[in-house]
Coordinates of N, CA and C in Angstrom, one line a residue:
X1 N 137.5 134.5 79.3 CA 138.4 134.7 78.2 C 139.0 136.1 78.1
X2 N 138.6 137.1 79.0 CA 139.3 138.1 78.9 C 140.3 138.7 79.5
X3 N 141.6 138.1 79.6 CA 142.5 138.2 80.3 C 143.1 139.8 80.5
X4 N 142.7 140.2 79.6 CA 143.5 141.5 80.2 C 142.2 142.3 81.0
X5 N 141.1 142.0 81.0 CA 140.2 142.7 82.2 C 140.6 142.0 83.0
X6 N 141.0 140.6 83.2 CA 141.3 140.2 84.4 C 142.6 140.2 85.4
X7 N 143.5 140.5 84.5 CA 144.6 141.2 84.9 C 144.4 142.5 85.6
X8 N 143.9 143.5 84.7 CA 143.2 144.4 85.3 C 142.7 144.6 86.8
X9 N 141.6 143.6 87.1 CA 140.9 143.3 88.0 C 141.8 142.8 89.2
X10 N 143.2 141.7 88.5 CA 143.9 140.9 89.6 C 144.9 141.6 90.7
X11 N 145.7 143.0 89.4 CA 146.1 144.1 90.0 C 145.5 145.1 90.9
X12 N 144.6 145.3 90.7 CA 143.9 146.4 91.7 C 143.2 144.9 92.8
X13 N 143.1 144.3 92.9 CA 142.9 143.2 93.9 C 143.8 143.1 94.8
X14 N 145.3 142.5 94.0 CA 146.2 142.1 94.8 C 147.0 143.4 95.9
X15 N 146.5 144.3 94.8 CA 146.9 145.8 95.7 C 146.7 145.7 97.0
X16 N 145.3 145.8 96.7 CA 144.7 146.3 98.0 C 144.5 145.4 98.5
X17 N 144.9 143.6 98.5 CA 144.7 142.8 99.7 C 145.7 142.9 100.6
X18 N 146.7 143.5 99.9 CA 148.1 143.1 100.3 C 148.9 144.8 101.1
X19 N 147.9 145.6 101.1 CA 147.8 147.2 101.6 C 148.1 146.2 103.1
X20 N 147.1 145.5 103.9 CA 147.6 145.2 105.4 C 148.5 144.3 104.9
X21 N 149.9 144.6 105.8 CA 150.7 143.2 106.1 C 150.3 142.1 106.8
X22 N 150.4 141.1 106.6 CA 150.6 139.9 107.4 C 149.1 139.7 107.4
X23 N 148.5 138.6 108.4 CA 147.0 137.9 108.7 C 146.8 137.4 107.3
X24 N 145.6 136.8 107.6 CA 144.6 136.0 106.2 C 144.2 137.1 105.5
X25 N 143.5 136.4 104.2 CA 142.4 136.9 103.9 C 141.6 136.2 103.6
X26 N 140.4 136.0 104.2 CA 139.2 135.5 104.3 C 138.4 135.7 103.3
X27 N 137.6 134.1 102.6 CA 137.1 134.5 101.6 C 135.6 133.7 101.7
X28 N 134.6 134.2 101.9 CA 133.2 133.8 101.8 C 132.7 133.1 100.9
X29 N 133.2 133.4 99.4 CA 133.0 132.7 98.1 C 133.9 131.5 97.4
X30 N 133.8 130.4 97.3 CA 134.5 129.6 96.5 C 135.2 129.9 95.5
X31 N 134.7 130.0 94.6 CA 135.0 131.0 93.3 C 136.1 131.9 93.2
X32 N 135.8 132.7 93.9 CA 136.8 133.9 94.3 C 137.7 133.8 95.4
X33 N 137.7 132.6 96.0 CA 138.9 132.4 97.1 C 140.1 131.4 95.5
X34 N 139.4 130.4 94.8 CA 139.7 129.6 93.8 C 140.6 131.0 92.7
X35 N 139.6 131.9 92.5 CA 140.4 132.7 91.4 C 141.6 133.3 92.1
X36 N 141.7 133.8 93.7 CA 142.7 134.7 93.8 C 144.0 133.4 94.0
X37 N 143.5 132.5 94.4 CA 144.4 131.4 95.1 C 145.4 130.4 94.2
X38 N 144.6 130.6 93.1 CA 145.1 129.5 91.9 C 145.1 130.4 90.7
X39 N 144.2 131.4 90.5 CA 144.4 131.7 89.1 C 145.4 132.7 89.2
X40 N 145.2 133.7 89.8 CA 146.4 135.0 90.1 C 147.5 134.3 89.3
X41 N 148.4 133.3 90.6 CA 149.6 133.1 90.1 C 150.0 132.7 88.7
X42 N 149.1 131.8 88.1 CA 149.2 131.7 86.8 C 149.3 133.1 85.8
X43 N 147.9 133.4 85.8 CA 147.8 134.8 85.5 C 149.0 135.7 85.2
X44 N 149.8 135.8 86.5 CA 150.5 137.3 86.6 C 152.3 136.0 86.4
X45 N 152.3 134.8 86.0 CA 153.7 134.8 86.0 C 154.3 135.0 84.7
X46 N 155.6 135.1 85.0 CA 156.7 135.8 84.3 C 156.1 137.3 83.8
X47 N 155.6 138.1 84.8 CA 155.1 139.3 85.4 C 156.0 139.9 86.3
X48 N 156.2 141.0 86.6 CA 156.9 142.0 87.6 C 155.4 141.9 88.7
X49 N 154.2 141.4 88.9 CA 153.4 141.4 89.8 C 153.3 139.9 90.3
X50 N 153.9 138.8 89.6 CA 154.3 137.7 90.3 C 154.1 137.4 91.3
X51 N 155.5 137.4 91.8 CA 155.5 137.1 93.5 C 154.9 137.8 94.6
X52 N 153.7 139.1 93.9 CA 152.8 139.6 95.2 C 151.6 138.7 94.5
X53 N 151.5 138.2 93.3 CA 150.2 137.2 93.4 C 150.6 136.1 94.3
X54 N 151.8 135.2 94.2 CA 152.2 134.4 95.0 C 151.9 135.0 96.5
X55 N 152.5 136.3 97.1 CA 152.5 136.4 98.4 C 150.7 136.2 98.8
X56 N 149.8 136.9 98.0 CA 148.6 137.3 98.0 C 147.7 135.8 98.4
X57 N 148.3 135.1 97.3 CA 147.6 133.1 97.3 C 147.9 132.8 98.6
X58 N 149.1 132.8 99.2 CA 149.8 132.2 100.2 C 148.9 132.7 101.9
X59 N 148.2 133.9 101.6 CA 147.3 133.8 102.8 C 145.9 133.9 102.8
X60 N 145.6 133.5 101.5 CA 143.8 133.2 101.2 C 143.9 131.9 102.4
X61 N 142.4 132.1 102.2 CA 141.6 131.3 103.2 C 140.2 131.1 103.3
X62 N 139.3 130.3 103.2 CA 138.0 130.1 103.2 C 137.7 130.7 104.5
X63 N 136.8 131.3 104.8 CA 136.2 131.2 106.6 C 135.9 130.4 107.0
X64 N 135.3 129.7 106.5 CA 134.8 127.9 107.3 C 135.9 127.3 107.5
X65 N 137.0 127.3 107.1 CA 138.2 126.7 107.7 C 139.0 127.6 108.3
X66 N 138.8 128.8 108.6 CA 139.3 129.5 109.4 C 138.3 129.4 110.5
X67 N 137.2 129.2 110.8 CA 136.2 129.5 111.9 C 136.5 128.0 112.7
X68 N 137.0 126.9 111.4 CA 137.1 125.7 112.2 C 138.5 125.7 113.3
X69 N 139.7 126.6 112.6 CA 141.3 126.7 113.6 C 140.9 127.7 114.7
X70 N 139.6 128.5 114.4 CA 139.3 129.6 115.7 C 138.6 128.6 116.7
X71 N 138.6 127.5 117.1 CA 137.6 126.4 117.8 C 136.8 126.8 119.0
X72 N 137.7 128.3 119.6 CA 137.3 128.2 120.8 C 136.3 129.6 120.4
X73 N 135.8 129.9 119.4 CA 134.9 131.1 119.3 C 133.8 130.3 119.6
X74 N 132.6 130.9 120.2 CA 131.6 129.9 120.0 C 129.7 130.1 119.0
X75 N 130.1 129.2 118.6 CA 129.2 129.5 117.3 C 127.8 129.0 117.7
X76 N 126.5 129.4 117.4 CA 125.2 128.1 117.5 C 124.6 128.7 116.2
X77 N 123.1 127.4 116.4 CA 122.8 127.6 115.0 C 121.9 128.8 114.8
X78 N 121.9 129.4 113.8 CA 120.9 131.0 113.5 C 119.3 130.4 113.5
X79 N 118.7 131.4 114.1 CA 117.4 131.4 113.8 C 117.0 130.8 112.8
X80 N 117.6 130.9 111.5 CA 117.0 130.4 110.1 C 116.9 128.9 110.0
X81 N 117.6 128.4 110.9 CA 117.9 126.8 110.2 C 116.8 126.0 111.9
X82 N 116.6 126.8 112.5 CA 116.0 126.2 113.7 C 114.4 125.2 113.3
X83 N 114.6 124.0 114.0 CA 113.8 122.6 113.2 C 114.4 122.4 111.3
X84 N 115.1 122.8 110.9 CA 115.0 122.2 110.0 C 116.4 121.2 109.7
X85 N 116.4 120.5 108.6 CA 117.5 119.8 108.3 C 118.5 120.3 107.2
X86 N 119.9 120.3 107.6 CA 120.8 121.2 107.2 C 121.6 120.4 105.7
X87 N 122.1 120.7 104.9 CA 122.8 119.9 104.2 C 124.0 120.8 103.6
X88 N 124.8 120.6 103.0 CA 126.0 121.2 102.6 C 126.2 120.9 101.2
X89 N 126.2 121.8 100.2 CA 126.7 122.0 99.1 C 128.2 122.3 98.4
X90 N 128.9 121.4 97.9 CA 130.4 121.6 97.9 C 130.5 122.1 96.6
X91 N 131.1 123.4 96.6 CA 131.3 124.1 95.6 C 132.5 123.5 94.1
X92 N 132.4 123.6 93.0 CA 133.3 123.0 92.2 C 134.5 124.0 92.5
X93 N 134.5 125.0 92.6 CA 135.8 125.7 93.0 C 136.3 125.5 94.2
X94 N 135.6 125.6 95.2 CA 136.0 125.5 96.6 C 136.5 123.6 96.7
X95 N 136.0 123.4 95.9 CA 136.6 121.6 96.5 C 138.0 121.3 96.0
X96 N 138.5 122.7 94.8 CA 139.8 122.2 94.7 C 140.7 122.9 96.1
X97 N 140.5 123.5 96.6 CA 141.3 124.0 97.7 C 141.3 122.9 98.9
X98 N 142.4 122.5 99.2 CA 142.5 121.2 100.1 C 141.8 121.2 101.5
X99 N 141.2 120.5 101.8 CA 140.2 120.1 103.0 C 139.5 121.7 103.2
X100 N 139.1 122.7 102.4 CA 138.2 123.5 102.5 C 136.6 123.0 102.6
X101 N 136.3 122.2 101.8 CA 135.0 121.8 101.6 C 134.4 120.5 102.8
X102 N 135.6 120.2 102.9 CA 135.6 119.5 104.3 C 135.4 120.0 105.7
X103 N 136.1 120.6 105.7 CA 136.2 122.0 106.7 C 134.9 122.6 107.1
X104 N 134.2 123.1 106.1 CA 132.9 123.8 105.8 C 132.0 122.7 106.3
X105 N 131.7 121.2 106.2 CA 131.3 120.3 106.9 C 130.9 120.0 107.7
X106 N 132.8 119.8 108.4 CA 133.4 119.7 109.6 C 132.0 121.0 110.3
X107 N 132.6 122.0 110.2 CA 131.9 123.2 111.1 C 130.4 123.0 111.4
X108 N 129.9 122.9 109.9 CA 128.2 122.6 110.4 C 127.9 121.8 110.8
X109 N 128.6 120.4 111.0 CA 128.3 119.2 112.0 C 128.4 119.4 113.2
X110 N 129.4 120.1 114.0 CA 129.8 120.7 115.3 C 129.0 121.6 115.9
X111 N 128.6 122.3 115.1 CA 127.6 123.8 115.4 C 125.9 123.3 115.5
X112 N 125.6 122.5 114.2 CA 124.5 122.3 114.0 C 123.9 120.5 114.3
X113 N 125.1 119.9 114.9 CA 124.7 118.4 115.3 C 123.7 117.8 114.5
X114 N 122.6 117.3 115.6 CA 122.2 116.3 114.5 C 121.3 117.0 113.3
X115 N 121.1 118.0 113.8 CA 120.3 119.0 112.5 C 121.0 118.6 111.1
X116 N 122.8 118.7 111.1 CA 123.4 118.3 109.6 C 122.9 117.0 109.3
X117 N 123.0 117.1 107.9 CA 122.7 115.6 107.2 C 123.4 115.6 106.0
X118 N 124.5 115.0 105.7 CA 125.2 115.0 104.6 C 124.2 114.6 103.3
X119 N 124.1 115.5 102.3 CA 123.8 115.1 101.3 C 123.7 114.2 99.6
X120 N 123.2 113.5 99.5 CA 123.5 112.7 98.4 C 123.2 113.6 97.1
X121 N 125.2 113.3 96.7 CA 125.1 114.1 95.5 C 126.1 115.4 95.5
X122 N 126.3 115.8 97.4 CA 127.0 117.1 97.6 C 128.1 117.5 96.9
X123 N 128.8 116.5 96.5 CA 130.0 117.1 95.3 C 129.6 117.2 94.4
X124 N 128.3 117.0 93.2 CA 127.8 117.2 92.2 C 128.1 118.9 91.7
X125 N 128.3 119.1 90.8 CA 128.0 120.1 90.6 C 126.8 120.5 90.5
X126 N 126.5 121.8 90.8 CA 124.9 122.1 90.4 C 124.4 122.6 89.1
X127 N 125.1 123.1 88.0 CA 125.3 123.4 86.9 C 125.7 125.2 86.8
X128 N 125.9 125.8 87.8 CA 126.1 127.1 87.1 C 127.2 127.3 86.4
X129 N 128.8 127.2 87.2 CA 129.7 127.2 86.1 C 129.9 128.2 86.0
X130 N 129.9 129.5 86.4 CA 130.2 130.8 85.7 C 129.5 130.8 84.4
X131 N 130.1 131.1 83.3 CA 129.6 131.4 82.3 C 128.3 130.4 81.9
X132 N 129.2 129.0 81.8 CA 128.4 127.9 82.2 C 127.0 127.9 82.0
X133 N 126.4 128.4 82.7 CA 124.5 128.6 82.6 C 123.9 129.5 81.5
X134 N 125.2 130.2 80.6 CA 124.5 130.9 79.9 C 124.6 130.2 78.5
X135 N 126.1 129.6 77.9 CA 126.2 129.3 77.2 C 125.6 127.4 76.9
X136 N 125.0 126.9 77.7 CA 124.5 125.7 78.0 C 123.4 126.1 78.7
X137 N 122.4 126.8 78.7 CA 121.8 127.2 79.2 C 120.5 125.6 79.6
X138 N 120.2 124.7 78.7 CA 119.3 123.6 79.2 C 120.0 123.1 80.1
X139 N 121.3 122.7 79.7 CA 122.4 121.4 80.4 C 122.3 122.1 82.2
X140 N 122.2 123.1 82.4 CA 122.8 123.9 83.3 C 121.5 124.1 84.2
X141 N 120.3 124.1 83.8 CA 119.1 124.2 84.3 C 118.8 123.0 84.9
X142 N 119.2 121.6 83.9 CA 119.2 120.4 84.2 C 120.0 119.9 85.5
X143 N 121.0 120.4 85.4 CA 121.7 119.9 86.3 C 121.4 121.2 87.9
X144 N 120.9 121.7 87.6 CA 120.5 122.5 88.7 C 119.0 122.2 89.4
X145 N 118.6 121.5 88.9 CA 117.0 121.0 89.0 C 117.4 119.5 89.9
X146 N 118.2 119.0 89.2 CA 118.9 117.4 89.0 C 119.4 117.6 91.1
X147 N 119.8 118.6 91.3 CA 120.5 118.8 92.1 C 119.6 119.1 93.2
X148 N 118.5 119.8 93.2 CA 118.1 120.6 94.0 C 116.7 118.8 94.2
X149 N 116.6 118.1 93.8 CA 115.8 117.2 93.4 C 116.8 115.9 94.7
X150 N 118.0 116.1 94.4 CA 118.5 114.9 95.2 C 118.3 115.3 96.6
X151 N 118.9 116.9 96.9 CA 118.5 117.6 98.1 C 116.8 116.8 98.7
X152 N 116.2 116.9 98.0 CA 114.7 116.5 98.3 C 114.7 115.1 98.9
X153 N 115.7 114.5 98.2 CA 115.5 112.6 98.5 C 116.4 112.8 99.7
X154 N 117.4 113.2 100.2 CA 118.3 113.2 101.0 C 117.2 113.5 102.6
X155 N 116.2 114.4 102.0 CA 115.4 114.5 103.3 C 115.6 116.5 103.5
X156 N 116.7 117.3 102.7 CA 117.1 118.0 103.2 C 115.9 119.6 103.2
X157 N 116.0 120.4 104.1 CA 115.8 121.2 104.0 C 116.4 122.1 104.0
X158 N 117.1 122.5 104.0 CA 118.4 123.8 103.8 C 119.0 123.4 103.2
X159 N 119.6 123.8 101.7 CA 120.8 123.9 101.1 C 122.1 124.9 101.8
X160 N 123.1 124.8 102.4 CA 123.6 125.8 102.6 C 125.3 125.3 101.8
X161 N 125.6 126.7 101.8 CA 126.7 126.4 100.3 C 127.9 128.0 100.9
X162 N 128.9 128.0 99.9 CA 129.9 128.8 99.9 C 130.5 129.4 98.7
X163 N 129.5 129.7 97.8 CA 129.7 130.1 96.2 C 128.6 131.1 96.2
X164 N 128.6 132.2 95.6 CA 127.1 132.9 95.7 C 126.9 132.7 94.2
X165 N 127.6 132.3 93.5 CA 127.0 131.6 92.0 C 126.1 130.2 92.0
X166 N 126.5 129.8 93.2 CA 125.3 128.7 93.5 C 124.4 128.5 93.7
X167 N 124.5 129.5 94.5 CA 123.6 130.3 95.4 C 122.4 130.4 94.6
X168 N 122.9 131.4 93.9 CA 121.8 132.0 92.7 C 121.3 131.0 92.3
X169 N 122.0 130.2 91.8 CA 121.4 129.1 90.6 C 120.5 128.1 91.2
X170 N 120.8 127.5 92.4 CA 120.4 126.7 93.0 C 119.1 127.1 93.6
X171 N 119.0 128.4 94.0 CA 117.5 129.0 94.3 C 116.7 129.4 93.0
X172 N 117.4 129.6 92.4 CA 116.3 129.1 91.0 C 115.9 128.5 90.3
X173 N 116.9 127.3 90.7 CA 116.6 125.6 90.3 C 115.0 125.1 91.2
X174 N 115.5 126.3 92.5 CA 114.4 125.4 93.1 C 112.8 125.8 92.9
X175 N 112.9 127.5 92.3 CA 111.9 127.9 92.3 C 111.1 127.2 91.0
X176 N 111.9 126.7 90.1 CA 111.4 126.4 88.8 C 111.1 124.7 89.0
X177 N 111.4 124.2 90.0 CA 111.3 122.9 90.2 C 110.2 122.7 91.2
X178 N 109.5 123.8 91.4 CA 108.6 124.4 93.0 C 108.9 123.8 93.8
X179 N 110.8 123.5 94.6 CA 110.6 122.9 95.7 C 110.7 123.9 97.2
X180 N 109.9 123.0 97.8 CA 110.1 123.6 99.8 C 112.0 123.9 99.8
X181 N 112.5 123.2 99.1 CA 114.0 123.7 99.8 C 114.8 124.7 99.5
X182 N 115.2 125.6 100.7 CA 116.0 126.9 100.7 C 117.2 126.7 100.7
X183 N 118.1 127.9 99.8 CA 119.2 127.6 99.6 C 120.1 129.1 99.9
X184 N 121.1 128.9 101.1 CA 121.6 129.8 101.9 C 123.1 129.9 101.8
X185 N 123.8 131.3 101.8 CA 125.0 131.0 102.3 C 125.5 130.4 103.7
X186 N 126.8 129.7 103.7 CA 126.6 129.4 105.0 C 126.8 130.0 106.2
X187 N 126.9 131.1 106.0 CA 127.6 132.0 107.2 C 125.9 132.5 107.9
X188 N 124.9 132.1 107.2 CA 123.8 132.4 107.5 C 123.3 131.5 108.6
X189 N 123.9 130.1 108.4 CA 123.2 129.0 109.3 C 123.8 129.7 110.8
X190 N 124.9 130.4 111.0 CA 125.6 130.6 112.4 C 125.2 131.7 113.0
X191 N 124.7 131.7 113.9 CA 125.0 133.2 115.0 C 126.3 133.3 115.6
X192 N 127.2 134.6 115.6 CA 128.3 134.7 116.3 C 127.9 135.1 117.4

């Protein structure tokens, strides 16, 4: 709700993403690929900083769908995920960005074979929500418990996700739920 910090925030952002000309910009977090990508332009229209939020949106990019159009880099799986079973958490921001969450998938199937196992539930949200967990604070524990609980029935051992607000939550859904399952960014499952 605080738009003028976030304007604040959007301008010294859009600055400096847009300091190099041309290429992507790569974004590791759902959330924050979602706010520069979608919220900016809203944010800054009928603004004089407009059309550099527009230019700015126009070359966001998740890495997992940038790692998927780089095909020929070659990726395997990290020490961390070796014997275990992989599953993929689809972020509520990241899934509005078109075949991003897909993408993110896509890659861990290819990399990690039969180790991935699609999850029952992966589009669920997990309850953090941004603010979300503070001001719903049961609902939010609930559904973060609820979540890390289906992971369990699915078989999975690794949560791995692209939100570090998930992140968080979801690792301490699990500690409060005492489960075996770890929950990782995904950039962690890969060795470059």
């Amino acid at each position: 709700g605080d738009l003028e910090g976030a304007r604040h925030a959007g301008e010294k952002n859009i600055n400096l993403f847009l300091r190099v000309r041309g290429g992507k910009i790569l974004f590791p977090c759902g959330s924050c690929l979602y706010m520069v990508k979608t919220v900016y332009p809203d944010l800054f229209r009928d603004t004089p900083l407009h059309e550099r939020s527009l230019e700015a949106a126009s070359r966001c990019q998740d890495y997992e769908s940038y790692l998927v159009e780089m095909a020929a880099r070659r990726l395997t799986p990290s020490p961390v995920v070796e014997g275990k079973v992989v599953s993929y958490h689809r972020p509520c921001h990241l899934s509005s960005i078109p075949n991003a969450a897909e993408n993110a998938e896509l890659l861990l199937s290819r990399v990690l074979k039969e180790q991935f196992k699609p999850m029952m539930g992966a589009d669920r949200c997990c309850g953090f929500g941004g603010t979300f967990n503070m001001t719903h604070f049961d609902k939010s524990r609930d559904m973060g418990i609820s979540k890390i609980k289906l992971a369990e029935e699915s078989g999975t051992d690794i949560i791995a996700t692209s939100c570090s607000g998930c992140i968080h939550h979801m690792r301490e859904s699990a500690v409060r739920s005492k489960s075996r399952v770890a929950v990782v960014h995904t950039g962690e499952v890969f060795d470059f």
